[in-house]
Coordinates of C-alpha atoms and ligand atoms in Angstrom, one line a residue:
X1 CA -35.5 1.5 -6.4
X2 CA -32.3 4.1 -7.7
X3 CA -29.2 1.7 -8.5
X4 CA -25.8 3.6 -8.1
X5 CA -22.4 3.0 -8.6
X6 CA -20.5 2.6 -5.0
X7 CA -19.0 5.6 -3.3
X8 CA -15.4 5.8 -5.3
X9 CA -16.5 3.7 -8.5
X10 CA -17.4 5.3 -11.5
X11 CA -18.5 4.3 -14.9
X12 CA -16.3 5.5 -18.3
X13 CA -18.8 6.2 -20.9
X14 CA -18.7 7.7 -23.9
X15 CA -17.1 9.9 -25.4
X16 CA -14.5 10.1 -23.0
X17 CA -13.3 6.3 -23.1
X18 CA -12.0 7.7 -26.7
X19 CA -9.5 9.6 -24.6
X20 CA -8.9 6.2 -22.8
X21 CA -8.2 4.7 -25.5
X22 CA -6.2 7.0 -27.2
X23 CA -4.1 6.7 -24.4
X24 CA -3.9 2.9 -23.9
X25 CA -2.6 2.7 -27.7
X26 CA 0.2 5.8 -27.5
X27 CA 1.1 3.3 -24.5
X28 CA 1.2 0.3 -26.0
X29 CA 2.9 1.8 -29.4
X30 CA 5.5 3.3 -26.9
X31 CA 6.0 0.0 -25.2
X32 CA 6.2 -2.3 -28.3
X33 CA 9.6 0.3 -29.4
X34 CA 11.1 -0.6 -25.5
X35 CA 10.5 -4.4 -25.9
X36 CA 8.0 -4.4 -23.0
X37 CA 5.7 -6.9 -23.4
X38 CA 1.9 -7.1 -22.1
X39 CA 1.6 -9.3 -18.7
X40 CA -2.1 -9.3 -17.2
X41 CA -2.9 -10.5 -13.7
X42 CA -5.4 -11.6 -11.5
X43 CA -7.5 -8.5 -9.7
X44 CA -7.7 -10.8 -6.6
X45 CA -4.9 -12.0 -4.7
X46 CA -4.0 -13.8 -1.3
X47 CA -3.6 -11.2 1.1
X48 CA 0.1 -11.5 1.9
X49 CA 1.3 -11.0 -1.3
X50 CA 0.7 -7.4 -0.7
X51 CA 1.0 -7.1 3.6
X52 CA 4.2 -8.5 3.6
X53 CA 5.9 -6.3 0.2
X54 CA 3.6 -2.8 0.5
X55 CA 4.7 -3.2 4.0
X56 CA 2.7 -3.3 7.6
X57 CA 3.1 0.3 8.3
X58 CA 2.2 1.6 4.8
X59 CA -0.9 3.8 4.4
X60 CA -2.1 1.3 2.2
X61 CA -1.9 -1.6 4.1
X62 CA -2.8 -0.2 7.7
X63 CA -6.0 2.1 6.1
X64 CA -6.5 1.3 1.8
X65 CA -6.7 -2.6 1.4
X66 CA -10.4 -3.9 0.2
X67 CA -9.6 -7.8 1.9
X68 CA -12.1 -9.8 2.6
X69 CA -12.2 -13.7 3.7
X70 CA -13.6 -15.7 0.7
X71 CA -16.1 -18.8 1.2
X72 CA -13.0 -20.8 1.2
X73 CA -12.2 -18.9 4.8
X74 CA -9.2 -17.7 2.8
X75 CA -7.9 -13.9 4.0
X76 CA -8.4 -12.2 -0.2
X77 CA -7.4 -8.6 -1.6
X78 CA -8.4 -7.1 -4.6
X79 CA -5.2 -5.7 -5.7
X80 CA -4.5 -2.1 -4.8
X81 CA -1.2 -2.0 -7.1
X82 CA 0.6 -3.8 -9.6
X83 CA 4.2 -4.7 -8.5
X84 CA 3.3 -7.2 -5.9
X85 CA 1.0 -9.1 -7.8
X86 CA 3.7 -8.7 -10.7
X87 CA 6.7 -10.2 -9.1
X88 CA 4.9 -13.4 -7.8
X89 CA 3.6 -14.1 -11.0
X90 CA 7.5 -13.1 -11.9
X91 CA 8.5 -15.6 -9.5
X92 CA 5.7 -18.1 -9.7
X93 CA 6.2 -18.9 -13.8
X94 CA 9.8 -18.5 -13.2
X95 CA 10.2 -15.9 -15.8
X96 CA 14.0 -15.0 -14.5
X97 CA 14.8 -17.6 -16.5
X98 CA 14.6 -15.5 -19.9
X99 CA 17.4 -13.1 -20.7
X100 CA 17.8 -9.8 -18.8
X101 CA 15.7 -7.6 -19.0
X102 CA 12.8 -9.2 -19.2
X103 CA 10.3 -6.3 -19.4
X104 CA 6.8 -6.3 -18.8
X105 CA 3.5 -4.3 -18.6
X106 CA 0.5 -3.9 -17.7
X107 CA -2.7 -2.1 -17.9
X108 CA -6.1 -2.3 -15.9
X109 CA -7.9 -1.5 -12.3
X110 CA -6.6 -1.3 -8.4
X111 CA -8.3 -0.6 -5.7
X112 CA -7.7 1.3 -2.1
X113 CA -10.0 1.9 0.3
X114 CA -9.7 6.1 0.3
X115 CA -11.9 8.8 0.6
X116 CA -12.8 9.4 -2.2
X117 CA -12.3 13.3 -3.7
X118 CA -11.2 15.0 -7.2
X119 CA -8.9 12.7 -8.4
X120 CA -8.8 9.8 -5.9
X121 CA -11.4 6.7 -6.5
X122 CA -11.4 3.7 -4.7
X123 CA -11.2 1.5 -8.1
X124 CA -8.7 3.5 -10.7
X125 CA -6.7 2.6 -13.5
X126 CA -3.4 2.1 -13.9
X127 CA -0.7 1.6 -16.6
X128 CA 2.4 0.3 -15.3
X129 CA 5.6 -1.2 -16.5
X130 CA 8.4 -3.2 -14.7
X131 CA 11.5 -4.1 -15.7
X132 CA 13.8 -7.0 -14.4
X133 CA 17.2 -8.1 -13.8
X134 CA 19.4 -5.1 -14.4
X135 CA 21.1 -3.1 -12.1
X136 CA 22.6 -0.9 -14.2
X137 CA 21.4 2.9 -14.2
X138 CA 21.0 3.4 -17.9
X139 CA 17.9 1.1 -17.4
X140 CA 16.6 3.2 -14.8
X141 CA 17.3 6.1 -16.9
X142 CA 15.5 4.2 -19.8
X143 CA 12.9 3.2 -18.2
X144 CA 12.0 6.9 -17.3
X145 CA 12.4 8.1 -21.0
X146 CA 10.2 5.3 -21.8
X147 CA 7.4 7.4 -19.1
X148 CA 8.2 10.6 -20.6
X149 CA 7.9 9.8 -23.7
X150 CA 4.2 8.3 -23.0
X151 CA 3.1 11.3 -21.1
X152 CA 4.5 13.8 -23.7
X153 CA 3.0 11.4 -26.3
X154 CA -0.4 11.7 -24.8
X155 CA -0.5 15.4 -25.1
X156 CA 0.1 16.2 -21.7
X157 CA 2.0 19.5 -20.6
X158 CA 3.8 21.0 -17.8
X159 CA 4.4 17.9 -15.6
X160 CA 7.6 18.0 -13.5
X161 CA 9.7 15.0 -13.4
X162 CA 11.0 14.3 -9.6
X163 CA 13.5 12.4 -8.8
X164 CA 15.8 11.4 -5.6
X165 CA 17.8 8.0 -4.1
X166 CA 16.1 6.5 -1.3
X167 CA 19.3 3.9 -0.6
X168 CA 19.2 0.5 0.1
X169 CA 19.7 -1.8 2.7
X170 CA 23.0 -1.1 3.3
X171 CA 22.8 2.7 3.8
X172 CA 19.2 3.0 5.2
X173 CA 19.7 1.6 8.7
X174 CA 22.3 4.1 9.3
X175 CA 20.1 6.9 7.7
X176 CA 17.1 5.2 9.4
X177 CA 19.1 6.5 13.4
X178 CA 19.7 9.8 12.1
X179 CA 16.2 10.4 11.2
X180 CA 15.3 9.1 14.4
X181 CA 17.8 11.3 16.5
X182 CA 16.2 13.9 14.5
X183 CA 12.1 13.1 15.7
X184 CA 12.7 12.2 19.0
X185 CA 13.3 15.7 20.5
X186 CA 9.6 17.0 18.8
X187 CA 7.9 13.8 18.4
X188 CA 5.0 15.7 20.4
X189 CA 3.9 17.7 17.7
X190 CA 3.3 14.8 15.8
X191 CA -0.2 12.8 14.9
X192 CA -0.6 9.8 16.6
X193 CA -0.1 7.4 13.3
X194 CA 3.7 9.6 13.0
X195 CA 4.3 8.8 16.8
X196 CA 3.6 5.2 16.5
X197 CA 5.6 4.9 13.1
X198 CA 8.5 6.3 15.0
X199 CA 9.7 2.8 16.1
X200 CA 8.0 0.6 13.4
X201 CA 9.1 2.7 10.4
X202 CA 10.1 6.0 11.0
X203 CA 10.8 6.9 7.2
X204 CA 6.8 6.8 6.4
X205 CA 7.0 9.6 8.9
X206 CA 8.5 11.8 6.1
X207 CA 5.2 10.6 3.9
X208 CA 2.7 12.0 6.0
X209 CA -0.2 14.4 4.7
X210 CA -0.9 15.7 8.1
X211 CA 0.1 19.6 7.7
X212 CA 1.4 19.5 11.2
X213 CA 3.8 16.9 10.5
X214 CA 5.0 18.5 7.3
X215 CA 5.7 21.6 9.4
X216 CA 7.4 19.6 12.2
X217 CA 9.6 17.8 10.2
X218 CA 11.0 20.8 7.8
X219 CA 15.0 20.6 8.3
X220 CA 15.1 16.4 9.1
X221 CA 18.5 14.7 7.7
X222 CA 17.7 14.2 3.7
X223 CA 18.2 10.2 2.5
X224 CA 20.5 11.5 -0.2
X225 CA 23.0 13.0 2.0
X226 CA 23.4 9.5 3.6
X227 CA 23.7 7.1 0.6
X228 CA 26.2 4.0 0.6
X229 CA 29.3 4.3 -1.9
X230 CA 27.6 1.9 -4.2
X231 CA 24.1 4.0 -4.1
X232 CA 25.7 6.9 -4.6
X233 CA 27.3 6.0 -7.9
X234 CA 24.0 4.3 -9.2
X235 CA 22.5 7.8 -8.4
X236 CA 25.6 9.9 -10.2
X237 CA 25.5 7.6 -13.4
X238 CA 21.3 7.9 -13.0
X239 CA 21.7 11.8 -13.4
X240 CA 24.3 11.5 -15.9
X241 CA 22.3 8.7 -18.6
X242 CA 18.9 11.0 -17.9
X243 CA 21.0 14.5 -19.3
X244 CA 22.5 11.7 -22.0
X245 CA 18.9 11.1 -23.1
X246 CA 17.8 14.7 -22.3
X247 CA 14.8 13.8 -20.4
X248 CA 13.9 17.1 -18.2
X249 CA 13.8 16.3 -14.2
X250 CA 14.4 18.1 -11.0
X251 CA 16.1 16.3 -8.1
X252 CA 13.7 16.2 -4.6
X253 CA 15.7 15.6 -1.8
X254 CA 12.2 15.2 0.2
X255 CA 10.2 12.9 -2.5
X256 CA 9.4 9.7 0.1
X257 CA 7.6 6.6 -1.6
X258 CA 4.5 5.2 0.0
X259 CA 5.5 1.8 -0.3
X260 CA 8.2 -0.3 1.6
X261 CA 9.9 -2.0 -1.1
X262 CA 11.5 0.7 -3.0
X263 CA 15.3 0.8 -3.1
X264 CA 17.8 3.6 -4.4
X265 CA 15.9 5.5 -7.4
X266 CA 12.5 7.0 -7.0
X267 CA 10.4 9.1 -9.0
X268 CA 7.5 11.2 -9.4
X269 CA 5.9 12.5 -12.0
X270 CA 3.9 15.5 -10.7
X271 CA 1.2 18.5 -12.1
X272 CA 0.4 21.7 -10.7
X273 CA -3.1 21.6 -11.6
X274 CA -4.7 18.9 -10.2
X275 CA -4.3 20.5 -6.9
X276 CA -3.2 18.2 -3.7
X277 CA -3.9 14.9 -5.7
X278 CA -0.4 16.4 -8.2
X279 CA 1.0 12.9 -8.5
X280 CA 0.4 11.6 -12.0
X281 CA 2.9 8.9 -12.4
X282 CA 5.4 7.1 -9.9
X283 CA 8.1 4.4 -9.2
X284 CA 11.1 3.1 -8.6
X285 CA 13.7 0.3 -8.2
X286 CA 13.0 -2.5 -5.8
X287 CA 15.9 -4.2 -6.1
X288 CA 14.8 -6.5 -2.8
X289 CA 11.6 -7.9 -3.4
X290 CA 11.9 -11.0 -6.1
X291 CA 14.3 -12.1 -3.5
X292 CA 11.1 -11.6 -0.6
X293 CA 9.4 -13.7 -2.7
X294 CA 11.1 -16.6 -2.3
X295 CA 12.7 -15.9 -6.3
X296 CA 17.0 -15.3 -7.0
X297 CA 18.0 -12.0 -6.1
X298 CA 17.0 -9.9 -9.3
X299 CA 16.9 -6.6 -9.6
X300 CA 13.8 -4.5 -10.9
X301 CA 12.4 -1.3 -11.6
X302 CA 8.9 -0.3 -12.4
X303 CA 7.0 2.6 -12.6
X304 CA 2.6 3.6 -12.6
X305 CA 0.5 6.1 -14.6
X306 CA -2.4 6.9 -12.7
X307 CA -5.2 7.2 -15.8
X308 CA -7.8 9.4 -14.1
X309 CA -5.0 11.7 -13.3
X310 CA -3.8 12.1 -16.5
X311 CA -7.1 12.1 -18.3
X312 CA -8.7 15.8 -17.2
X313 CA -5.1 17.1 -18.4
X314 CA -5.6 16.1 -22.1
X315 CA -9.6 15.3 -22.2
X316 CA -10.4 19.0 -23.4
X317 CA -9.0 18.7 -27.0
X318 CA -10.3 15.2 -27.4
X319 CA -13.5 14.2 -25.9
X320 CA -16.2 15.0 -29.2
X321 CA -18.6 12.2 -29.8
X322 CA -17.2 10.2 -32.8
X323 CA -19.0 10.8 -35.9
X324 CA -20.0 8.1 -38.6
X325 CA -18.6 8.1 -41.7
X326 CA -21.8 7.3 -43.5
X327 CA -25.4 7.3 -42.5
X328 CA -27.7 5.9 -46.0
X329 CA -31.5 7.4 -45.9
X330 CA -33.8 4.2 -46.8
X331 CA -37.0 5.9 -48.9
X332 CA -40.0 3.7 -50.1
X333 CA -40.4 -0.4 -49.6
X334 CA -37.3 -1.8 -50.9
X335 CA -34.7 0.4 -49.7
X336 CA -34.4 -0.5 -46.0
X337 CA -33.3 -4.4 -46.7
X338 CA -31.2 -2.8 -49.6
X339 CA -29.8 -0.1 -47.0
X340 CA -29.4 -2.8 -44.7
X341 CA -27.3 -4.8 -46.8
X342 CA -25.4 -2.5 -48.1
X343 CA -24.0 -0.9 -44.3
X344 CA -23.4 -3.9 -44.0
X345 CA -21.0 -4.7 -47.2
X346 CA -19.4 -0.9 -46.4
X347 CA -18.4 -2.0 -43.0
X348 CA -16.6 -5.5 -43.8
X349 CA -14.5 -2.7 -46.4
X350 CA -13.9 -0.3 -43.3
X351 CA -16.3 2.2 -42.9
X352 CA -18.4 2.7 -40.2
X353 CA -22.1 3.2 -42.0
X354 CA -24.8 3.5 -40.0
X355 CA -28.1 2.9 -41.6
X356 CA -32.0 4.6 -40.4
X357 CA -34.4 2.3 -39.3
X358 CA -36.8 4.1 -39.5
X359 CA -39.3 5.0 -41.8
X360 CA -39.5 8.2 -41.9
X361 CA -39.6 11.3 -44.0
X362 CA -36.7 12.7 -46.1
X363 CA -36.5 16.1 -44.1
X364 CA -36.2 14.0 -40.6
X365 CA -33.9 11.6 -42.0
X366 CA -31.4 14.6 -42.6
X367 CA -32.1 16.1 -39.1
X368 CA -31.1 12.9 -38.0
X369 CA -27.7 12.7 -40.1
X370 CA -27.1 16.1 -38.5
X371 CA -27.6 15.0 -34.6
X372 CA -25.2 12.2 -35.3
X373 CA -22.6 14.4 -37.0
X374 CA -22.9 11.9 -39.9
X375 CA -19.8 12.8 -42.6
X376 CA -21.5 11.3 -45.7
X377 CA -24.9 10.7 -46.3
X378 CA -27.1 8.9 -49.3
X379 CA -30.0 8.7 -49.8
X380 CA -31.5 5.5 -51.1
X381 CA -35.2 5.9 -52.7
X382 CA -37.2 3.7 -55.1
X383 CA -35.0 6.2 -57.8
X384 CA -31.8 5.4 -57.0
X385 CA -32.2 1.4 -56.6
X386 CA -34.0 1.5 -60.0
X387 CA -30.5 3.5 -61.7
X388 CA -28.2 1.6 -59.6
X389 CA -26.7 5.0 -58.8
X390 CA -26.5 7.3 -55.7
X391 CA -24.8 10.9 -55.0
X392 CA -22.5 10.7 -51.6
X393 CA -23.3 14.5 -50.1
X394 CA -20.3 15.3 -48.0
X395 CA -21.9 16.5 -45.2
X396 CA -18.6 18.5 -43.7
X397 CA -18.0 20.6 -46.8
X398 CA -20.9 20.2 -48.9
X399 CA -19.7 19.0 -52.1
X400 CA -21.7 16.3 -53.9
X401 CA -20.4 13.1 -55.9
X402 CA -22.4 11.0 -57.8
X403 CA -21.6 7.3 -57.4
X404 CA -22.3 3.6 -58.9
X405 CA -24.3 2.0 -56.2
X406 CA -21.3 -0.1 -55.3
X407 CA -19.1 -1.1 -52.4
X408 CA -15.5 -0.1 -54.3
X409 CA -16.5 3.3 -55.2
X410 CA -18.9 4.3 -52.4
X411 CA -15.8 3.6 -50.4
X412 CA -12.9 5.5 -52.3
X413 CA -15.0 8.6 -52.5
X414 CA -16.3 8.2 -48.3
X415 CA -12.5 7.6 -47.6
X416 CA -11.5 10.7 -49.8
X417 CA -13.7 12.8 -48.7
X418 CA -12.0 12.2 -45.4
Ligands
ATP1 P1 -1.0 9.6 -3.6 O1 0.2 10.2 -2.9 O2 -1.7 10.5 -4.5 O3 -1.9 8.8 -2.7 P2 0.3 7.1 -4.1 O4 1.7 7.4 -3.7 O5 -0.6 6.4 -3.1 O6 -0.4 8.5 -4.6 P3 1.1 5.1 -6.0 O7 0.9 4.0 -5.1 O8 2.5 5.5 -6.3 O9 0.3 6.4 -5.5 O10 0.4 4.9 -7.4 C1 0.8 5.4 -8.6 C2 -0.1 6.4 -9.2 O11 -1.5 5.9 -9.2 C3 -0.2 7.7 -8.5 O12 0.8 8.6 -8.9 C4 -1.6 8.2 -8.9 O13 -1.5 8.8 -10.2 C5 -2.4 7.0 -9.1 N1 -3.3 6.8 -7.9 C6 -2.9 6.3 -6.7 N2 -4.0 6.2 -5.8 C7 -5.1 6.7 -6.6 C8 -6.4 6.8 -6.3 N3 -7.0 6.5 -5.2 N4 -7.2 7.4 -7.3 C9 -6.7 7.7 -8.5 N5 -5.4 7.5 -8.8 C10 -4.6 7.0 -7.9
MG2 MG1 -2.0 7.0 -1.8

């Protein structure tokens, strides 16, 4: 019987989880200089934690959610994003209690229900980041610096920065009627899940894929032309901190969030060449939901790298098969335990030795060190052992050093070499 991964799931093998990693550390490195601290949840959570904050009407909700009822007759999800599961552990430890902001983040797998195609899986990666308690916009505009300077540090080019005010809950019932005077005349020509969202939710409207509804909704009222007096001046002093930190972004009057508890700023981080799946990165403030979950009023913002989208826009410099620093030869009866030993002693001092195994001749011993891309080899015979001295051949430029058959040495002229 053939065993294969689900529809949607992959494995990450090597060599690319290098780039992964690569990736993970730049993130973590970036995060440590922002004072964002690691946080890591559950993957499974009651289901309401994310029906009642994604929203009812959400694509993820209504279609995406992997719930199923546990054998404790309990209605489960595996998590298909970060910030709900976030701000109940926010509110469940109580962590508004440490000073503002408290910043967080985390790294690690959701999972939606989607078909699956070039960059969309049904379990992907994410890294995300959240930060709490601040209203101000200079966090907002910190907060995206902090993405930028991830993605940029990652290697990644020509990624577009989008950016727009979505209002709050002040401004968006107001906004909400004009919209709808708007749809109502042509609601028609819209898909049925559009027609129904009209009276549940008609902003999602504005998210729809369907190219029909893009076309039928060109010219609707923009968000940004409807914000509050207090939205409007977060979104001024937004623009103003991101040219202050001269982090490169376009405004998009039409950029719509798929999720329901956004408030004022949202972002995107988009690429041209991924094709329709160009979202890379996203977020936003959600200045509402702490207080949904039963927590104080606090303010957050938060933002999500989507891994597999960023990975096939750096992977080509990067993904070579890592080479050892050192393979050692064995020849004749004593040398493999010797060998052994000695790999063994180099790699408590930092190297990464491999040793052969096998016994086998000289000739095949070197056509190994070349499959593996070895950088240093030695070979240890019944010679060597005897002299208590071996010659380190440098396999990348050729040189040869002869060398005291000792730990120090072998390792100052492997590192060297480097
Ligand atoms: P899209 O419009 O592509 O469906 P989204 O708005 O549903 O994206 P978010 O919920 O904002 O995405 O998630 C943040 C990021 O996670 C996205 O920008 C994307 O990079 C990544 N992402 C979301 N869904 C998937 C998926 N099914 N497969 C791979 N990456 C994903
Ligand atoms: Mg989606």
């Amino acid at each position: 019987m053939k065993h294969k991964t689900l529809k949607g799931f992959q494995d990450i093998l090597p060599p690319e989880i290098s780039v992964w990693q690569h990736i993970e550390k730049i993130s973590r490195d970036v995060f440590k200089t922002y004072g964002y601290q690691e946080i890591r949840l559950p993957v499974l959570e009651s289901t309401d934690i994310f029906t009642r904050s994604i929203g009812e009407t959400s694509d993820i909700v209504e279609k995406e959610m992997y719930t199923f009822t546990d054998k404790g007759d309990r209605s489960v999800t595996l998590r298909p994003e970060g910030t709900a599961s976030f701000v109940r552990a926010y509110v469940e430890h109580h962590l508004f209690n440490n000073p503002a902001p408290q910043k967080f983040y985390y790294m690690g797998p959701m999972f939606r229900y989607e078909r699956p195609q070039a960059y969309r899986y049904r379990q992907f990666y994410q890294i995300g980041a959240e930060a709490m308690g601040v209203e101000d916009p200079k966090l907002d505009a910190e907060i995206i610096s902090m993405l930028s300077k991830i993605l940029n540090s990652t290697g990644l080019e020509g990624v577009n920065f989008e950016l727009t005010s979505i209002g709050c809950k002040n401004c968006r019932p107001a906004y909400r009627d004009a919209l709808k005077n708007f749809l109502r005349d042509r609601l028609n020509s819209f898909c049925g899940d559009c027609q129904r969202r009209f009276d549940l939710n008609p902003l999602r409207i504005l998210d729809c894929k369907v190219p029909g509804c893009i076309e039928s909704r060109q010219g609707s009222p923009a968000v940004l032309d409807h914000l509050c007096a207090d939205c409007k001046q977060h979104f001024d002093g937004l623009k103003r901190n991101l040219e202050t930190l001269s982090v490169r972004h376009s405004i998009n009057p039409n950029l719509v969030r798929g999720l329901d508890y956004y408030t004022k700023t949202a972002f995107e981080v988009t690429s041209e060449s991924l094709g329709s799946q160009k979202a890379v990165a996203a977020g936003g403030r959600y200045d509402g939901l702490v207080d949904e979950f039963g927590g104080p009023p606090t303010p957050g913002i938060g933002f999500a790298i989507g891994m597999e989208r960023i990975i096939p826009l750096i992977k080509g410099s990067m993904s070579k098969a890592e080479p050892p620093d050192l393979l050692i030869c064995p020849l004749g009866q004593e040398a493999p335990e010797k060998g052994l030993l000695l790999a063994e002693q180099l790699r408590s001092s930092g190297i990464w030795a491999e040793v052969n195994y096998e016994q086998t001749s000289l000739k095949s011993q070197m056509r190994k060190a070349n499959r593996l891309g070895a950088k240093n080899v030695i070979v240890l015979g019944e010679d060597e052992l005897k002299k208590g001295e071996v010659v380190v051949k440098n396999m990348v430029n050729g040189t040869e050093t002869k060398a005291v058959l000792e730990v120090q040495e072998l390792k100052k002229i492997i590192k060297a070499g480097k």
